[in-house]
mmCIF file of C-alpha atoms in Angstrom:
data_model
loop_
_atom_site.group_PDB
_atom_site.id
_atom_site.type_symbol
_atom_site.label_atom_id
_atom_site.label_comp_id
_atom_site.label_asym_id
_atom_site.label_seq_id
_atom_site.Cartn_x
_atom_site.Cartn_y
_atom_site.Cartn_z
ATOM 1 C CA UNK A 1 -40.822 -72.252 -22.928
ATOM 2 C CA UNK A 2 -44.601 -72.458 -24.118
ATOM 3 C CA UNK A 3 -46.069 -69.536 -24.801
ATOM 4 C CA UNK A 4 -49.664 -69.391 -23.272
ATOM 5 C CA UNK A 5 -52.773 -67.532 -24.739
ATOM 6 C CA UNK A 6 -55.448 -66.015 -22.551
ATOM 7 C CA UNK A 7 -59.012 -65.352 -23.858
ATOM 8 C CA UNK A 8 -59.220 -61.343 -23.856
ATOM 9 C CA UNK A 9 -62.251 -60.689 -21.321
ATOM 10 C CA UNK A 10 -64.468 -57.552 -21.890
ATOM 11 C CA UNK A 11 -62.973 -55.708 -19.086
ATOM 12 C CA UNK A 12 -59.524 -55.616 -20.968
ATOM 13 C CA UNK A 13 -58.797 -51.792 -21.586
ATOM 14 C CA UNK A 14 -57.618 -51.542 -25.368
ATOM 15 C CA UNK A 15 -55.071 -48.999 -24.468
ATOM 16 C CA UNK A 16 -52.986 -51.471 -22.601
ATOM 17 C CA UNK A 17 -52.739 -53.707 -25.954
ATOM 18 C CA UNK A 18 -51.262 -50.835 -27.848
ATOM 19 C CA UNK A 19 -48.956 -50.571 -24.946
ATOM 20 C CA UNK A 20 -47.806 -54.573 -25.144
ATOM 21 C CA UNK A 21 -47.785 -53.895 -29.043
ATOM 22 C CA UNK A 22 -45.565 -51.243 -28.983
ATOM 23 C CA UNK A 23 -43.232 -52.582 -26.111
ATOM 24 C CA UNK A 24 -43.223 -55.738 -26.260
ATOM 25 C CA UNK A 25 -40.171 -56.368 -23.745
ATOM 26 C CA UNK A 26 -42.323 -54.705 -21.075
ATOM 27 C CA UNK A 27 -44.443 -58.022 -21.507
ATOM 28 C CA UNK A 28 -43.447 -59.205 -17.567
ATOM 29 C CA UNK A 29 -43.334 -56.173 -15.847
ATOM 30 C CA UNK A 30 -45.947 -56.177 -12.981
ATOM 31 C CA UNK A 31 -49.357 -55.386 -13.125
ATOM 32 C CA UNK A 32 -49.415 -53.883 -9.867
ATOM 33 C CA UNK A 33 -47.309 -50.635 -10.785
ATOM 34 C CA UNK A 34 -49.243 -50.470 -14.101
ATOM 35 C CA UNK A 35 -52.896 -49.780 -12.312
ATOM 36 C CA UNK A 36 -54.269 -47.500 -9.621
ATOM 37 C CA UNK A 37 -56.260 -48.683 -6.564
ATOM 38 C CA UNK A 38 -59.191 -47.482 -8.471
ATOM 39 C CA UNK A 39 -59.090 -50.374 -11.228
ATOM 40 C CA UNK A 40 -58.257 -47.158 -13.597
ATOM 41 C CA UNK A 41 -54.521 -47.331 -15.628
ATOM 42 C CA UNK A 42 -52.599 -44.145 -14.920
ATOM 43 C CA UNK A 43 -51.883 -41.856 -18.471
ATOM 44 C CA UNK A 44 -48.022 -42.565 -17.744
ATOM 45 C CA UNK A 45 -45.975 -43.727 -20.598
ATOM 46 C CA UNK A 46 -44.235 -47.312 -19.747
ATOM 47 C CA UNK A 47 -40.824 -46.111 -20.125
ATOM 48 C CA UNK A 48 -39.878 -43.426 -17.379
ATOM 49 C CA UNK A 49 -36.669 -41.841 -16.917
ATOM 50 C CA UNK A 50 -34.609 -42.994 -14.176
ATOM 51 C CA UNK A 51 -35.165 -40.191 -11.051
ATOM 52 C CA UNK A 52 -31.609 -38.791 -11.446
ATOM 53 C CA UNK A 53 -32.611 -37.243 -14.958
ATOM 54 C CA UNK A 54 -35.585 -35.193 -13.963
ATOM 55 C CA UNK A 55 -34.775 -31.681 -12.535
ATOM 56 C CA UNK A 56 -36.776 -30.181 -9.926
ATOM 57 C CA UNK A 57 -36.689 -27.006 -11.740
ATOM 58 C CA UNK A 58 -35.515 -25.463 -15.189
ATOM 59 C CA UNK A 59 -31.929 -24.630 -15.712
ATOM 60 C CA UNK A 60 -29.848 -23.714 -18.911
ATOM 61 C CA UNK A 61 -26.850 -26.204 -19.341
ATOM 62 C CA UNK A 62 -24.849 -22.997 -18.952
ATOM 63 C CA UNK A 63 -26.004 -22.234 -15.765
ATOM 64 C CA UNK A 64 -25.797 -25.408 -14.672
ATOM 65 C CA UNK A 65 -22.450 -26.053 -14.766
ATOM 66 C CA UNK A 66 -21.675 -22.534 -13.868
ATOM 67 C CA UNK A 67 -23.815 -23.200 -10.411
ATOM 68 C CA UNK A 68 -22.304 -26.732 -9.951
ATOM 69 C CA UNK A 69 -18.880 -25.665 -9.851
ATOM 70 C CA UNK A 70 -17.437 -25.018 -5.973
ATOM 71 C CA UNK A 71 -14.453 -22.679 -5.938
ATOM 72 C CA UNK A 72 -11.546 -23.773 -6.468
ATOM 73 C CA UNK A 73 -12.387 -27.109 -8.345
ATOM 74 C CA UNK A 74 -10.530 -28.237 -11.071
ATOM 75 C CA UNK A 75 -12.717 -28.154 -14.379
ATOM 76 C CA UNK A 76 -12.158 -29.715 -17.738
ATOM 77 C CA UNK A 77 -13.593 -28.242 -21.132
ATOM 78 C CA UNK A 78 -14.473 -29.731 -24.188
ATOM 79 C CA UNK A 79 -12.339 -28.536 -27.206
ATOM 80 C CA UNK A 80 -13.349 -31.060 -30.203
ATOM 81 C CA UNK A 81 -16.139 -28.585 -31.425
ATOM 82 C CA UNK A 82 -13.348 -26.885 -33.505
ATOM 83 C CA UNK A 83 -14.303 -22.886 -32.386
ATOM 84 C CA UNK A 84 -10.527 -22.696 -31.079
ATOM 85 C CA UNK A 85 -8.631 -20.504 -32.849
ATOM 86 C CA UNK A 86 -5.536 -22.416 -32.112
ATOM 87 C CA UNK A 87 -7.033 -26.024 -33.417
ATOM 88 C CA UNK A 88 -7.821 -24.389 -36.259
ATOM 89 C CA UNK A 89 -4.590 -23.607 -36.917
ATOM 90 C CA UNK A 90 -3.456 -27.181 -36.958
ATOM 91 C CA UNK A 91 -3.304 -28.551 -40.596
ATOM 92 C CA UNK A 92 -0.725 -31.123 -40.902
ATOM 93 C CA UNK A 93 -1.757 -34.881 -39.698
ATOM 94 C CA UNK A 94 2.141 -36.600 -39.797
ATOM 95 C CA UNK A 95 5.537 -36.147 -41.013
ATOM 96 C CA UNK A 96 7.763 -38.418 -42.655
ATOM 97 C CA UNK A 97 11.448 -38.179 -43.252
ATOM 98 C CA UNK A 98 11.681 -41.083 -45.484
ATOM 99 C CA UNK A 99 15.529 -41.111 -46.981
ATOM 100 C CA UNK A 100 18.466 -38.793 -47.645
ATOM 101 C CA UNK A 101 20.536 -37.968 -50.125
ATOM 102 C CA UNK A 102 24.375 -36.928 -50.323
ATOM 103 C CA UNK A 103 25.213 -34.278 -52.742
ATOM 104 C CA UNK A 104 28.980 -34.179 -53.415
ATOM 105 C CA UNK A 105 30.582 -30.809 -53.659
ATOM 106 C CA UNK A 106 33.891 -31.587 -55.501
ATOM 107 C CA UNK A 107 35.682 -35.038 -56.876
ATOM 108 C CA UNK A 108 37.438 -35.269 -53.834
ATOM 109 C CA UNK A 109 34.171 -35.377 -51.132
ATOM 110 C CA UNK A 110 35.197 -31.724 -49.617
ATOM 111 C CA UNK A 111 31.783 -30.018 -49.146
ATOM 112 C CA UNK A 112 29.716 -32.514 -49.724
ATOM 113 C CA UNK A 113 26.175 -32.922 -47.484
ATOM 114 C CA UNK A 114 22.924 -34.568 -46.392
ATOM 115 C CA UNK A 115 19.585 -34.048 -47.876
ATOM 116 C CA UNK A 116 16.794 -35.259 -46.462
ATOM 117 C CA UNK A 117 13.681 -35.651 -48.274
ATOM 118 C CA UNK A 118 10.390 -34.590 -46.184
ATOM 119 C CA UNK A 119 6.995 -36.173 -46.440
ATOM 120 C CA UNK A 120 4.121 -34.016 -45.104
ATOM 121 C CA UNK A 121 0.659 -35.317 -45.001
ATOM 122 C CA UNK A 122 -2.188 -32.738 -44.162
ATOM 123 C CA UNK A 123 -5.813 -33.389 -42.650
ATOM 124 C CA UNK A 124 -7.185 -32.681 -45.828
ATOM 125 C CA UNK A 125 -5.476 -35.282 -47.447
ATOM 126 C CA UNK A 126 -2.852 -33.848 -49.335
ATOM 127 C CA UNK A 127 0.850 -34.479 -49.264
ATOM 128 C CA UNK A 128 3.808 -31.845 -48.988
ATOM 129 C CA UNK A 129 7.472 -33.142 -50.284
ATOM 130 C CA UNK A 130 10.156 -31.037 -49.361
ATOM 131 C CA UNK A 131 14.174 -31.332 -49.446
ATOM 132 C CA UNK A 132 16.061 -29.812 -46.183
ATOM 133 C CA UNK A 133 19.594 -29.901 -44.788
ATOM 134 C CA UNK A 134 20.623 -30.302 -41.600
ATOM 135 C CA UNK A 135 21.434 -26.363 -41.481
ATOM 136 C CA UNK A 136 17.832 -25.876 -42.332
ATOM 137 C CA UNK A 137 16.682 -27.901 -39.292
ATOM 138 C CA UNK A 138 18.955 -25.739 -36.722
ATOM 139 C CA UNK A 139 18.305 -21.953 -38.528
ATOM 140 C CA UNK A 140 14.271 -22.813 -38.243
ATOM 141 C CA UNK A 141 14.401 -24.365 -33.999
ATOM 142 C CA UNK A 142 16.810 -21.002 -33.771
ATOM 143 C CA UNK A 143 14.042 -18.584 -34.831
ATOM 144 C CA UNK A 144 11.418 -20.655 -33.058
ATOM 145 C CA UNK A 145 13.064 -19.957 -29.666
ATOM 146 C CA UNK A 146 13.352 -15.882 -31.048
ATOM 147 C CA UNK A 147 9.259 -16.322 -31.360
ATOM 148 C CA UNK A 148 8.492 -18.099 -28.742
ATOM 149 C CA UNK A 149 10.885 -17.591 -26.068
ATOM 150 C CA UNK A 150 8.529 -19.253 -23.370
ATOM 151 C CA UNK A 151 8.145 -21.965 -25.642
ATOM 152 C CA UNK A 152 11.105 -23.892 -25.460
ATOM 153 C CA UNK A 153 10.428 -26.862 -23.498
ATOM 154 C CA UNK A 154 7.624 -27.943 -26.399
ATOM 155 C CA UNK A 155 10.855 -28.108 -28.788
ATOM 156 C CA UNK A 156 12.920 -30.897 -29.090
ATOM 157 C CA UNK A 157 16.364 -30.256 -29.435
ATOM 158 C CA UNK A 158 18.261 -31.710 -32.667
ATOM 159 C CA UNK A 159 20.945 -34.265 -32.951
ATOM 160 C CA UNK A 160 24.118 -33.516 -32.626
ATOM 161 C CA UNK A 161 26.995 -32.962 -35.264
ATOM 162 C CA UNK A 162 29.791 -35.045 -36.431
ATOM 163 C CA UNK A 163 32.742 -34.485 -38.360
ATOM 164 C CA UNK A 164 33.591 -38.145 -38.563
ATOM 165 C CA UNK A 165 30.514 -40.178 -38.350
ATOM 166 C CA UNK A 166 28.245 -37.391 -40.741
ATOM 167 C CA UNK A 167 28.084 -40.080 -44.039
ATOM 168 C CA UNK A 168 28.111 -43.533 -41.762
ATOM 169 C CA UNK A 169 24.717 -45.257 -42.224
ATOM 170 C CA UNK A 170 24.055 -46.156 -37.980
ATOM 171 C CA UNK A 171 24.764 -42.089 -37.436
ATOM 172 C CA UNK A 172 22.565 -40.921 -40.076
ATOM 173 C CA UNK A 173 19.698 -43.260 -39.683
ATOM 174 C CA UNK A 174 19.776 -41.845 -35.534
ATOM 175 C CA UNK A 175 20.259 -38.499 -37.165
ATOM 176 C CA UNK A 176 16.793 -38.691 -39.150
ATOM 177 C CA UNK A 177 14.656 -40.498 -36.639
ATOM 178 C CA UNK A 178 15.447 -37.345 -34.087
ATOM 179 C CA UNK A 179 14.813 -34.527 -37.117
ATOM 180 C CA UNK A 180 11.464 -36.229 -38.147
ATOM 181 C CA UNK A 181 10.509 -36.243 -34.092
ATOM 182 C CA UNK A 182 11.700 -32.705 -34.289
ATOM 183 C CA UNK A 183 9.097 -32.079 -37.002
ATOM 184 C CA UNK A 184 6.524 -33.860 -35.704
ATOM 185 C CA UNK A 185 6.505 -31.505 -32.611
ATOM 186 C CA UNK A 186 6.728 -28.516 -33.961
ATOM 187 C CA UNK A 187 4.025 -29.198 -37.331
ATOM 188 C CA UNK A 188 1.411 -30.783 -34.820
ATOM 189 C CA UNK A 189 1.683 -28.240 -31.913
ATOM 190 C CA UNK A 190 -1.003 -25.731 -33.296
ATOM 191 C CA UNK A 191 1.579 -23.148 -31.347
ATOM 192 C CA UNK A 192 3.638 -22.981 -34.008
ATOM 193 C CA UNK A 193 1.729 -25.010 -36.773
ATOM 194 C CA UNK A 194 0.658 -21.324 -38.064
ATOM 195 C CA UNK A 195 4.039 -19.438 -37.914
ATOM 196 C CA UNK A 196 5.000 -17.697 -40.482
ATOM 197 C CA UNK A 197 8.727 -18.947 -39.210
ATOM 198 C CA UNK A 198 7.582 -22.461 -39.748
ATOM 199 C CA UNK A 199 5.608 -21.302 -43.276
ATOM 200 C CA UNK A 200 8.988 -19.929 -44.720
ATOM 201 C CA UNK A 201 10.906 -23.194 -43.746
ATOM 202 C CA UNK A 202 8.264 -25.178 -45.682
ATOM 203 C CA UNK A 203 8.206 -22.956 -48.976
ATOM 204 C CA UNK A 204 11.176 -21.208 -49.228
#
């Protein structure tokens, strides 16, 4: 397309080249909404907020939504600004429970167990590594449910035992995929994230 100059006549107003300078996508927009029967251009900026922004009177945002909201109606609220005391309690961003380890207790295999070897990463960055057995797992869900007795349905509940199958790779491997879920739930559920039962599991 050709661009085509016109001659400025003495009539032009200079006010509406600034406004074709400093908009120049507003270039096609009618003429006939930009000037009054009068031959006078109206002291209106270009750009005008669609009619659904402008208020016929001033409200707080507060009272706004406080006003707007029938009885009854389900609301939602916006908890990303941090001020819960709960969120802050959250601190740790994943858990890992990468391998194990089986510590023999005599020559002949009686009394030996698992230890599995905990990876915890926290929002700040750093990383936690901690060693647990299986016993661990069961005496810190047990004193969970003392704590928080109406809290039980946010806990998973931990594999199950075996006498036979405890050293055989498939039951193991099943074993730590449930206990790192297990952790998972109860590190990233600012519930319990701040419990001193959860605190003495990770340092003692």
């Amino acid at each position: 397309m050709e661009s085509v100059l016109h001659p400025r006549s003495s009539n032009d107003s200079p006010k509406n080249e600034l406004v074709g300078a400093k908009y120049p996508l507003n270039t096609n927009t009618s003429q006939r909404g930009l000037e009054e029967p009068g031959g006078e251009s109206p002291v209106t900026s270009p750009i005008t907020s669609p009619p659904y922004w402008v208020q016929s009177h001033q409200r707080s945002a507060s009272a706004i939504s406080i006003d707007s909201i029938p009885n009854g109606a389900i609301t939602l609220q916006d908890n990303t600004d941090g001020e819960d005391a709960k969120n802050k309690a959250c601190w740790a961003k994943s858990v890992y429970i990468e391998d194990h380890v089986i510590i023999n207790g005599s020559r002949t295999g009686i009394g030996a167990f698992v230890v599995w070897n905990i990876t915890v990463e926290t929002l700040h960055g750093g990383t936690m590594r901690i060693r647990k057995r299986y016993s661990e797992f069961d005496d810190l869900r047990n004193k969970l449910l003392q704590t928080f007795p109406y809290s039980a349905a946010a806990m998973p509940p931990l594999p199950p035992k075996s006498v036979i199958s405890k050293f055989r790779p498939k039951f193991l491997e099943n074993r730590r995929a449930k206990l790192q879920y297990f952790l998972n739930c109860i590190l990233l559920n600012p519930e319990f994230s701040g419990s001193p039962v959860l605190k003495e599991f990770l340092f003692s």
